[in-house]
Amino acid sequence: MKRAIQKATVDLLLRYISQDPIKNLPKMFDIAEKLDRGKYFSTQINVMRKALLDENSVWHDFIVDLFENTDLKVLQKLVECFVINANFEGMERRRALEEQYDCNVPWAILMDPTSACNLSCIGCWAAQYGGKNNLSYEVLDSICRQGKELGIYFYIFSGGEPLIRKKDIIRLCEEHQDCYFFAFTNGTLVDDELCKEMLRVGNFALAFSIEGDEEATDMRRGKGTYRKVIEAMERMRAHKLLFGYSTCYHRYNTESVASDEFVDDMIARGCRFSWNFTYIPIGKDARLDLLATPEQRAYMYRRIREIRETKPIFAMDFWNDGEYAGGCIAGGRSYLHINAAGDVEPCAFVHYSNVNIHDVTLLEALQSPLFKAYRKRQPFNHNHLRPCPLLDNPEMLIEMVKESGAKSTDMEAPEDVETLCAKTAPAAKAWASVADQLWAENPKSQMQKQ
């Protein structure tokens, strides 16, 4: 009876999306509240209701444009798989399992179908791996099946270049129509055939890696890459698909990727969201000169918040949004990473592990020593603007790797954790004073004191 009522409620929500969705927005929020049985998302629902129903809000403009220029099936799968299954439906199961097994159970799994890439970007550790490792379709499928048993319905692909395996990814999307899939891509392998397949399955979105303007992008990714990314965006937009962009901001491009000119251009090209990552010096050829300065990171902190209030795009800052996530989200707290060799890592940027997915179940991996060490210490800093155990609190990462006996998973040049953290320690020290000042001004820091 409970399942039948929920299915009827979801069907009604999907019907509202197909029939005058703007007019039906108030009803949709009422349904969302009913689906949120555990009241886990009450704050978020209220914030979104206020923003989207205000006709003078930039977010109202965002949702109107989204409904008008995105294929109906794509919108319905986004709501069904991402909003309902990955959040409302999955949350209760994940929380129950966390209590039962005393381990983190993530909201999302990030995995690398292949270590191969058709580009060789400056400062990217994946460029060193070549095509040596691949997760078979059977393993990828098993991860999704195990994940659903744990309440995980959101799967993200990175690499290497994940679209080298685009046929297998589409096959996964087809097989797991109750899940939502997402890939970070360099954009050079997006063609009309892929767009048609994405439209057919409906539950797959892309984030295009771009470094700012043409000069900045081609500097790191190779001449002609920028134009290929723009062409891929044009194809996606023509097919009314959902996509956004991903930037790696560093010392030489921070001001460019945060500029009105760049962000407005990405919005005009059809991007609905942006992921902003800061450069991390990982791998034997890491360039320390690419690390953003504390002033640049503080600038991005303020700038992303300004963009959210003034531009119709959902902007995320992977490091500076720690205040909303309550600190670090890795180690299975919100996500984990499985590399192309099968090593289960706490984070895409922390290449250490105790276990391999070929040898253990997903639940066993979450109970491994390194993941337990993460759970025991999170958050790593009372200042949630210093969330990361690698970039902001390197002494924590050293402690966890040593305690757990985790081994380096670097495929070319295994790196001792103390050697790795020696690269980030000066940046952590420089950021600390700036971040502490920002945090002192933040309302959430005052809530901690009460």
Short mmCIF file of C-alpha atoms in Angstrom, two decimals:
data_model
loop_
_atom_site.label_atom_id
_atom_site.label_comp_id
_atom_site.label_asym_id
_atom_site.label_seq_id
_atom_site.Cartn_x
_atom_site.Cartn_y
_atom_site.Cartn_z
CA MET A 1 0.00 0.00 0.00
CA LYS A 2 2.83 2.39 0.93
CA ARG A 3 4.60 1.76 -2.38
CA ALA A 4 1.38 2.14 -4.34
CA ILE A 5 0.67 5.51 -2.72
CA GLN A 6 4.22 6.70 -3.38
CA LYS A 7 4.08 5.60 -7.03
CA ALA A 8 0.78 7.44 -7.50
CA THR A 9 2.31 10.55 -5.91
CA VAL A 10 5.36 10.40 -8.18
CA ASP A 11 3.17 9.84 -11.25
CA LEU A 12 1.16 12.94 -10.33
CA LEU A 13 4.36 14.98 -9.97
CA LEU A 14 5.60 13.83 -13.40
CA ARG A 15 2.19 14.71 -14.89
CA TYR A 16 2.47 18.23 -13.49
CA ILE A 17 5.85 18.59 -15.21
CA SER A 18 4.32 17.65 -18.56
CA GLN A 19 1.26 19.89 -18.18
CA ASP A 20 1.92 23.60 -17.55
CA PRO A 21 4.81 23.07 -15.07
CA ILE A 22 5.15 26.75 -14.08
CA LYS A 23 1.50 26.98 -13.09
CA ASN A 24 1.84 23.68 -11.22
CA LEU A 25 4.98 24.63 -9.29
CA PRO A 26 3.15 25.25 -5.97
CA LYS A 27 1.53 21.79 -6.22
CA MET A 28 4.91 20.23 -6.99
CA PHE A 29 6.40 21.64 -3.81
CA ASP A 30 3.45 20.27 -1.84
CA ILE A 31 4.16 16.82 -3.30
CA ALA A 32 7.87 17.17 -2.53
CA GLU A 33 7.02 17.75 1.14
CA LYS A 34 4.93 14.57 1.18
CA LEU A 35 7.72 12.53 -0.43
CA ASP A 36 10.22 13.85 2.15
CA ARG A 37 8.83 11.53 4.83
CA GLY A 38 11.82 11.93 7.14
CA LYS A 39 11.79 15.74 6.79
CA TYR A 40 15.44 15.61 5.73
CA PHE A 41 15.02 18.33 3.09
CA SER A 42 12.52 20.72 4.69
CA THR A 43 14.93 23.67 4.67
CA GLN A 44 15.94 23.12 1.05
CA ILE A 45 12.33 22.75 -0.10
CA ASN A 46 11.31 25.99 1.62
CA VAL A 47 14.28 27.88 0.17
CA MET A 48 13.54 26.61 -3.33
CA ARG A 49 9.82 27.31 -3.02
CA LYS A 50 10.51 30.93 -2.06
CA ALA A 51 13.06 31.43 -4.86
CA LEU A 52 11.23 29.68 -7.70
CA LEU A 53 7.78 31.12 -7.00
CA ASP A 54 9.08 34.70 -6.85
CA GLU A 55 8.58 35.99 -10.40
CA ASN A 56 11.23 38.65 -9.80
CA SER A 57 13.83 36.06 -8.77
CA VAL A 58 16.66 34.99 -11.07
CA TRP A 59 15.77 31.42 -10.07
CA HIS A 60 12.27 31.87 -11.47
CA ASP A 61 13.88 32.83 -14.78
CA PHE A 62 16.10 29.75 -14.46
CA ILE A 63 13.20 27.33 -14.01
CA VAL A 64 11.10 28.90 -16.78
CA ASP A 65 13.98 28.59 -19.25
CA LEU A 66 14.72 25.03 -18.05
CA PHE A 67 11.15 23.88 -18.71
CA GLU A 68 10.97 25.65 -22.07
CA ASN A 69 14.29 24.45 -23.50
CA THR A 70 14.82 20.97 -22.07
CA ASP A 71 13.26 17.82 -23.49
CA LEU A 72 10.27 16.60 -21.45
CA LYS A 73 11.66 13.08 -20.93
CA VAL A 74 14.96 14.53 -19.72
CA LEU A 75 13.11 16.69 -17.18
CA GLN A 76 10.98 13.81 -15.97
CA LYS A 77 13.99 11.52 -15.52
CA LEU A 78 15.82 14.30 -13.67
CA VAL A 79 12.95 14.57 -11.19
CA GLU A 80 12.25 10.85 -10.92
CA CYS A 81 15.83 9.57 -10.66
CA PHE A 82 17.83 12.46 -9.23
CA VAL A 83 15.36 14.38 -7.07
CA ILE A 84 13.12 11.55 -5.84
CA ASN A 85 15.21 8.36 -5.93
CA ALA A 86 18.67 9.76 -5.14
CA ASN A 87 17.39 12.08 -2.42
CA PHE A 88 13.96 11.34 -0.93
CA GLU A 89 13.82 7.60 -1.59
CA GLY A 90 17.49 6.83 -0.97
CA MET A 91 18.02 8.94 2.14
CA GLU A 92 16.00 6.81 4.55
CA ARG A 93 17.74 3.61 3.44
CA ARG A 94 21.21 5.16 3.67
CA ARG A 95 20.57 6.56 7.14
CA ALA A 96 19.29 3.20 8.41
CA LEU A 97 22.33 1.35 7.03
CA GLU A 98 24.74 3.90 8.50
CA GLU A 99 23.29 3.23 11.94
CA GLN A 100 23.26 -0.53 11.42
CA TYR A 101 26.88 -0.83 10.22
CA ASP A 102 28.43 2.29 11.80
CA CYS A 103 29.89 3.44 8.48
CA ASN A 104 29.28 6.19 5.97
CA VAL A 105 26.89 5.38 3.10
CA PRO A 106 27.23 7.93 0.29
CA TRP A 107 24.69 9.83 -1.77
CA ALA A 108 26.79 9.40 -4.94
CA ILE A 109 29.50 7.15 -6.37
CA LEU A 110 32.18 8.62 -8.63
CA MET A 111 33.88 6.01 -10.80
CA ASP A 112 36.35 5.91 -13.67
CA PRO A 113 35.29 3.57 -16.50
CA THR A 114 38.76 4.00 -18.00
CA SER A 115 42.09 5.60 -17.25
CA ALA A 116 42.56 6.35 -20.96
CA CYS A 117 42.22 9.88 -22.27
CA ASN A 118 42.54 11.37 -25.73
CA LEU A 119 44.03 14.58 -24.31
CA SER A 120 47.10 15.29 -22.18
CA CYS A 121 46.24 18.33 -20.07
CA ILE A 122 48.91 20.21 -18.14
CA GLY A 123 48.78 19.41 -14.43
CA CYS A 124 46.34 16.48 -14.76
CA TRP A 125 47.40 13.25 -13.05
CA ALA A 126 45.09 11.17 -15.29
CA ALA A 127 47.13 12.19 -18.32
CA GLN A 128 49.98 10.04 -16.98
CA TYR A 129 47.97 6.82 -16.75
CA GLY A 130 47.47 5.96 -20.40
CA GLY A 131 44.93 3.29 -21.36
CA LYS A 132 46.14 0.68 -18.93
CA ASN A 133 43.03 0.24 -16.80
CA ASN A 134 39.32 -0.19 -17.39
CA LEU A 135 36.38 -1.23 -15.24
CA SER A 136 34.46 -3.86 -17.20
CA TYR A 137 30.79 -3.31 -17.95
CA GLU A 138 30.00 -6.16 -15.57
CA VAL A 139 31.84 -4.44 -12.70
CA LEU A 140 30.20 -1.07 -13.44
CA ASP A 141 26.81 -2.77 -13.50
CA SER A 142 27.55 -4.60 -10.23
CA ILE A 143 28.51 -1.32 -8.53
CA CYS A 144 25.17 0.19 -9.56
CA ARG A 145 23.22 -2.87 -8.38
CA GLN A 146 25.04 -2.95 -5.03
CA GLY A 147 24.64 0.80 -4.70
CA LYS A 148 20.88 0.66 -5.14
CA GLU A 149 20.67 -1.89 -2.34
CA LEU A 150 22.32 0.76 -0.16
CA GLY A 151 20.03 3.56 -1.35
CA ILE A 152 22.47 5.08 -3.88
CA TYR A 153 20.91 6.22 -7.16
CA PHE A 154 23.41 8.82 -8.42
CA TYR A 155 26.51 7.73 -10.40
CA ILE A 156 29.18 10.08 -11.73
CA PHE A 157 31.87 9.20 -14.28
CA SER A 158 35.33 10.72 -14.46
CA GLY A 159 38.63 9.40 -15.77
CA GLY A 160 40.58 9.47 -17.98
CA GLU A 161 37.96 10.50 -20.48
CA PRO A 162 34.78 8.57 -19.60
CA LEU A 163 33.19 9.00 -23.04
CA ILE A 164 35.81 6.68 -24.48
CA ARG A 165 33.39 4.13 -22.93
CA LYS A 166 30.21 5.93 -24.02
CA LYS A 167 28.49 2.81 -25.39
CA ASP A 168 28.87 1.03 -22.04
CA ILE A 169 27.70 4.16 -20.19
CA ILE A 170 24.55 4.36 -22.33
CA ARG A 171 24.00 0.65 -21.69
CA LEU A 172 24.17 1.34 -17.94
CA CYS A 173 21.70 4.21 -18.27
CA GLU A 174 19.35 1.91 -20.15
CA GLU A 175 19.70 -0.93 -17.63
CA HIS A 176 19.28 1.30 -14.57
CA GLN A 177 16.42 3.59 -15.50
CA ASP A 178 15.82 4.30 -11.81
CA CYS A 179 19.29 5.90 -11.46
CA TYR A 180 20.75 9.19 -12.62
CA PHE A 181 24.12 9.28 -14.40
CA PHE A 182 26.49 12.17 -14.95
CA ALA A 183 29.93 12.54 -16.54
CA PHE A 184 32.76 15.04 -16.48
CA THR A 185 34.03 15.16 -20.06
CA ASN A 186 36.53 17.06 -22.17
CA GLY A 187 33.75 17.28 -24.77
CA THR A 188 35.78 16.16 -27.78
CA LEU A 189 33.88 12.86 -28.22
CA VAL A 190 30.35 14.26 -28.15
CA ASP A 191 28.62 13.67 -31.49
CA ASP A 192 25.02 13.61 -32.74
CA GLU A 193 24.77 9.85 -32.23
CA LEU A 194 25.59 10.21 -28.54
CA CYS A 195 23.10 13.07 -28.18
CA LYS A 196 20.35 10.93 -29.68
CA GLU A 197 21.21 8.09 -27.31
CA MET A 198 21.21 10.46 -24.33
CA LEU A 199 17.78 11.69 -25.39
CA ARG A 200 16.54 8.11 -25.69
CA VAL A 201 17.62 7.04 -22.17
CA GLY A 202 16.90 10.43 -20.58
CA ASN A 203 18.88 9.86 -17.36
CA PHE A 204 22.36 11.09 -18.35
CA ALA A 205 23.86 14.61 -18.18
CA LEU A 206 27.30 16.06 -18.93
CA ALA A 207 29.63 18.67 -17.48
CA PHE A 208 32.11 20.03 -20.02
CA SER A 209 35.60 20.75 -18.71
CA ILE A 210 36.66 24.23 -19.73
CA GLU A 211 39.29 26.60 -18.36
CA GLY A 212 37.79 29.95 -19.26
CA ASP A 213 38.23 31.56 -22.64
CA GLU A 214 39.82 29.93 -25.70
CA GLU A 215 43.38 30.92 -24.77
CA ALA A 216 43.11 29.65 -21.18
CA THR A 217 41.45 26.39 -22.21
CA ASP A 218 43.85 25.59 -25.02
CA MET A 219 46.82 26.46 -22.77
CA ARG A 220 46.08 23.49 -20.49
CA ARG A 221 44.12 21.19 -22.79
CA GLY A 222 45.70 21.64 -26.22
CA LYS A 223 45.08 23.85 -29.26
CA GLY A 224 41.60 23.54 -30.71
CA THR A 225 40.03 22.00 -27.58
CA TYR A 226 37.97 25.08 -26.73
CA ARG A 227 36.28 25.07 -30.13
CA LYS A 228 35.43 21.37 -29.80
CA VAL A 229 33.84 22.00 -26.38
CA ILE A 230 31.73 24.84 -27.79
CA GLU A 231 30.64 22.65 -30.71
CA ALA A 232 29.64 19.89 -28.26
CA MET A 233 27.56 22.38 -26.24
CA GLU A 234 25.81 23.48 -29.42
CA ARG A 235 24.92 19.86 -30.23
CA MET A 236 23.60 19.24 -26.72
CA ARG A 237 21.51 22.39 -26.80
CA ALA A 238 20.06 21.53 -30.19
CA HIS A 239 18.90 18.19 -28.78
CA LYS A 240 17.42 19.92 -25.68
CA LEU A 241 19.67 17.96 -23.32
CA LEU A 242 20.81 18.88 -19.83
CA PHE A 243 24.45 19.99 -19.44
CA GLY A 244 26.76 22.38 -17.64
CA TYR A 245 30.44 23.12 -17.32
CA SER A 246 33.30 22.30 -14.99
CA THR A 247 36.30 24.52 -14.34
CA CYS A 248 39.57 23.99 -12.54
CA TYR A 249 40.48 27.40 -11.22
CA HIS A 250 44.17 28.03 -10.62
CA ARG A 251 46.62 30.88 -10.31
CA TYR A 252 46.42 31.83 -13.98
CA ASN A 253 42.70 31.61 -14.76
CA THR A 254 40.68 32.30 -11.58
CA GLU A 255 39.63 35.80 -12.53
CA SER A 256 38.73 34.63 -16.04
CA VAL A 257 36.44 31.71 -15.09
CA ALA A 258 34.65 33.87 -12.51
CA SER A 259 34.16 36.84 -14.84
CA ASP A 260 30.74 38.04 -15.96
CA GLU A 261 31.85 37.64 -19.56
CA PHE A 262 32.69 33.94 -19.17
CA VAL A 263 29.74 32.96 -16.96
CA ASP A 264 27.24 34.87 -19.13
CA ASP A 265 28.66 33.20 -22.23
CA MET A 266 28.24 29.74 -20.69
CA ILE A 267 24.64 30.53 -19.72
CA ALA A 268 23.92 31.81 -23.23
CA ARG A 269 25.27 28.54 -24.64
CA GLY A 270 22.77 26.55 -22.56
CA CYS A 271 24.69 25.58 -19.41
CA ARG A 272 22.41 24.99 -16.41
CA PHE A 273 25.07 24.39 -13.75
CA SER A 274 28.77 24.87 -13.06
CA TRP A 275 31.21 22.85 -10.96
CA ASN A 276 34.20 24.88 -9.79
CA PHE A 277 37.23 22.96 -8.53
CA THR A 278 40.54 24.37 -7.41
CA TYR A 279 43.80 22.91 -8.67
CA ILE A 280 45.35 20.17 -6.48
CA PRO A 281 49.02 19.21 -7.03
CA ILE A 282 48.70 15.43 -7.47
CA GLY A 283 51.03 13.16 -9.42
CA LYS A 284 54.69 13.16 -10.30
CA ASP A 285 54.35 16.08 -12.73
CA ALA A 286 52.23 18.28 -10.43
CA ARG A 287 52.88 22.00 -10.82
CA LEU A 288 52.88 23.92 -7.57
CA ASP A 289 52.76 27.22 -9.43
CA LEU A 290 49.18 26.38 -10.50
CA LEU A 291 47.87 26.48 -6.91
CA ALA A 292 45.42 29.34 -6.42
CA THR A 293 46.50 31.99 -3.94
CA PRO A 294 44.50 32.50 -0.71
CA GLU A 295 43.23 35.77 -2.13
CA GLN A 296 41.98 33.99 -5.26
CA ARG A 297 40.22 31.32 -3.24
CA ALA A 298 38.55 34.00 -1.10
CA TYR A 299 37.56 35.81 -4.28
CA MET A 300 35.92 32.61 -5.59
CA TYR A 301 34.13 32.14 -2.26
CA ARG A 302 32.49 35.55 -2.59
CA ARG A 303 32.07 35.41 -6.35
CA ILE A 304 30.18 32.10 -6.49
CA ARG A 305 27.70 33.43 -3.93
CA GLU A 306 27.23 36.55 -6.02
CA ILE A 307 26.64 34.46 -9.15
CA ARG A 308 23.94 32.45 -7.35
CA GLU A 309 22.05 35.62 -6.52
CA THR A 310 22.35 37.32 -9.88
CA LYS A 311 22.62 34.73 -12.67
CA PRO A 312 20.33 31.88 -13.81
CA ILE A 313 22.80 29.05 -13.28
CA PHE A 314 23.34 26.64 -10.39
CA ALA A 315 26.98 27.28 -9.38
CA MET A 316 28.91 24.97 -7.04
CA ASP A 317 32.37 25.41 -5.51
CA PHE A 318 33.69 22.00 -4.46
CA TRP A 319 35.95 23.35 -1.69
CA ASN A 320 34.35 26.62 -0.65
CA ASP A 321 30.87 25.11 -0.24
CA GLY A 322 31.97 23.21 2.86
CA GLU A 323 29.74 25.50 4.93
CA TYR A 324 26.64 23.99 3.29
CA ALA A 325 27.87 20.39 3.45
CA GLY A 326 29.16 20.59 7.03
CA GLY A 327 32.76 20.06 5.97
CA CYS A 328 34.38 17.37 3.82
CA ILE A 329 31.93 15.22 1.82
CA ALA A 330 34.44 12.47 0.91
CA GLY A 331 35.14 9.13 2.57
CA GLY A 332 31.62 7.97 1.79
CA ARG A 333 29.99 10.78 3.77
CA SER A 334 28.41 12.03 0.54
CA TYR A 335 30.55 10.32 -2.08
CA LEU A 336 33.50 8.00 -2.76
CA HIS A 337 35.71 7.30 -5.76
CA ILE A 338 36.50 4.05 -7.56
CA ASN A 339 39.39 4.37 -9.99
CA ALA A 340 39.79 2.47 -13.26
CA ALA A 341 41.87 -0.23 -11.54
CA GLY A 342 39.05 -0.80 -9.03
CA ASP A 343 40.71 0.82 -6.00
CA VAL A 344 38.06 2.29 -3.70
CA GLU A 345 39.32 5.70 -2.60
CA PRO A 346 37.76 8.22 -0.21
CA CYS A 347 38.07 11.03 -2.76
CA ALA A 348 38.99 11.63 -6.39
CA PHE A 349 41.93 13.69 -5.12
CA VAL A 350 43.11 11.28 -2.40
CA HIS A 351 44.80 8.33 -4.08
CA TYR A 352 45.08 5.91 -1.16
CA SER A 353 43.08 2.79 -0.40
CA ASN A 354 42.84 -0.40 1.60
CA VAL A 355 40.51 -2.28 -0.76
CA ASN A 356 39.67 -3.02 -4.40
CA ILE A 357 36.12 -3.42 -5.72
CA HIS A 358 37.16 -6.62 -7.51
CA ASP A 359 37.83 -8.22 -4.11
CA VAL A 360 35.17 -6.75 -1.79
CA THR A 361 31.57 -5.62 -1.84
CA LEU A 362 30.69 -1.95 -1.81
CA LEU A 363 29.48 -2.23 1.78
CA GLU A 364 32.74 -3.91 2.81
CA ALA A 365 34.70 -1.10 1.15
CA LEU A 366 32.76 1.46 3.19
CA GLN A 367 33.81 -0.41 6.33
CA SER A 368 37.51 -0.48 5.37
CA PRO A 369 40.07 1.16 7.71
CA LEU A 370 40.61 4.37 5.70
CA PHE A 371 36.88 5.01 5.36
CA LYS A 372 36.41 4.35 9.08
CA ALA A 373 39.21 6.84 9.80
CA TYR A 374 37.40 9.46 7.73
CA ARG A 375 34.09 8.87 9.52
CA LYS A 376 35.73 9.10 12.93
CA ARG A 377 37.27 12.53 12.23
CA GLN A 378 34.72 14.33 10.04
CA PRO A 379 34.47 17.28 9.97
CA PHE A 380 38.22 17.79 9.87
CA ASN A 381 38.01 21.40 11.01
CA HIS A 382 35.44 23.43 12.96
CA ASN A 383 35.88 26.00 10.19
CA HIS A 384 33.91 24.50 7.31
CA LEU A 385 35.74 26.77 4.88
CA ARG A 386 38.77 24.58 5.63
CA PRO A 387 37.07 21.23 4.94
CA CYS A 388 39.66 19.18 3.05
CA PRO A 389 42.14 16.78 4.71
CA LEU A 390 44.52 17.18 1.77
CA LEU A 391 44.38 20.86 0.85
CA ASP A 392 43.37 22.43 4.19
CA ASN A 393 44.34 19.98 6.96
CA PRO A 394 47.16 17.83 5.52
CA GLU A 395 48.20 16.60 8.95
CA MET A 396 44.82 14.85 9.12
CA LEU A 397 45.40 12.95 5.88
CA ILE A 398 48.84 11.83 7.02
CA GLU A 399 47.35 10.60 10.28
CA MET A 400 44.54 8.67 8.57
CA VAL A 401 46.71 7.01 5.95
CA LYS A 402 49.27 5.95 8.55
CA GLU A 403 46.61 4.72 10.99
CA SER A 404 44.72 2.72 8.35
CA GLY A 405 47.75 1.30 6.55
CA ALA A 406 46.32 2.49 3.23
CA LYS A 407 48.57 2.22 0.17
CA SER A 408 49.11 4.68 -2.66
CA THR A 409 46.95 3.88 -5.69
CA ASP A 410 48.88 6.14 -8.07
CA MET A 411 49.20 4.08 -11.24
CA GLU A 412 52.56 5.44 -12.38
CA ALA A 413 54.46 6.86 -9.41
CA PRO A 414 53.14 5.77 -5.97
CA GLU A 415 53.52 8.70 -3.63
CA ASP A 416 54.17 8.62 0.11
CA VAL A 417 51.46 10.58 1.89
CA GLU A 418 53.99 12.82 3.64
CA THR A 419 55.55 13.71 0.27
CA LEU A 420 52.14 14.55 -1.13
CA CYS A 421 51.08 16.66 1.85
CA ALA A 422 54.36 18.57 1.80
CA LYS A 423 53.09 20.10 -1.46
CA THR A 424 49.84 21.35 0.06
CA ALA A 425 51.02 22.29 3.58
CA PRO A 426 52.20 25.82 2.63
CA ALA A 427 48.89 26.49 0.83
CA ALA A 428 46.94 25.20 3.85
CA LYS A 429 48.86 27.49 6.19
CA ALA A 430 48.37 30.50 3.92
CA TRP A 431 44.65 29.84 3.51
CA ALA A 432 44.02 29.26 7.24
CA SER A 433 44.18 32.89 8.34
CA VAL A 434 42.09 34.09 5.38
CA ALA A 435 39.50 31.33 5.87
CA ASP A 436 39.29 31.94 9.61
CA GLN A 437 38.45 35.57 8.98
CA LEU A 438 35.78 34.62 6.43
CA TRP A 439 34.35 32.06 8.83
CA ALA A 440 34.24 34.56 11.70
CA GLU A 441 31.99 36.71 9.49
CA ASN A 442 29.77 33.74 8.56
CA PRO A 443 26.45 33.30 10.40
CA LYS A 444 27.06 29.55 10.65
CA SER A 445 30.16 30.13 12.75
CA GLN A 446 28.00 32.01 15.24
CA MET A 447 25.61 29.07 15.37
CA GLN A 448 28.52 26.81 16.35
CA LYS A 449 29.23 29.00 19.37
CA GLN A 450 25.66 28.87 20.65
#
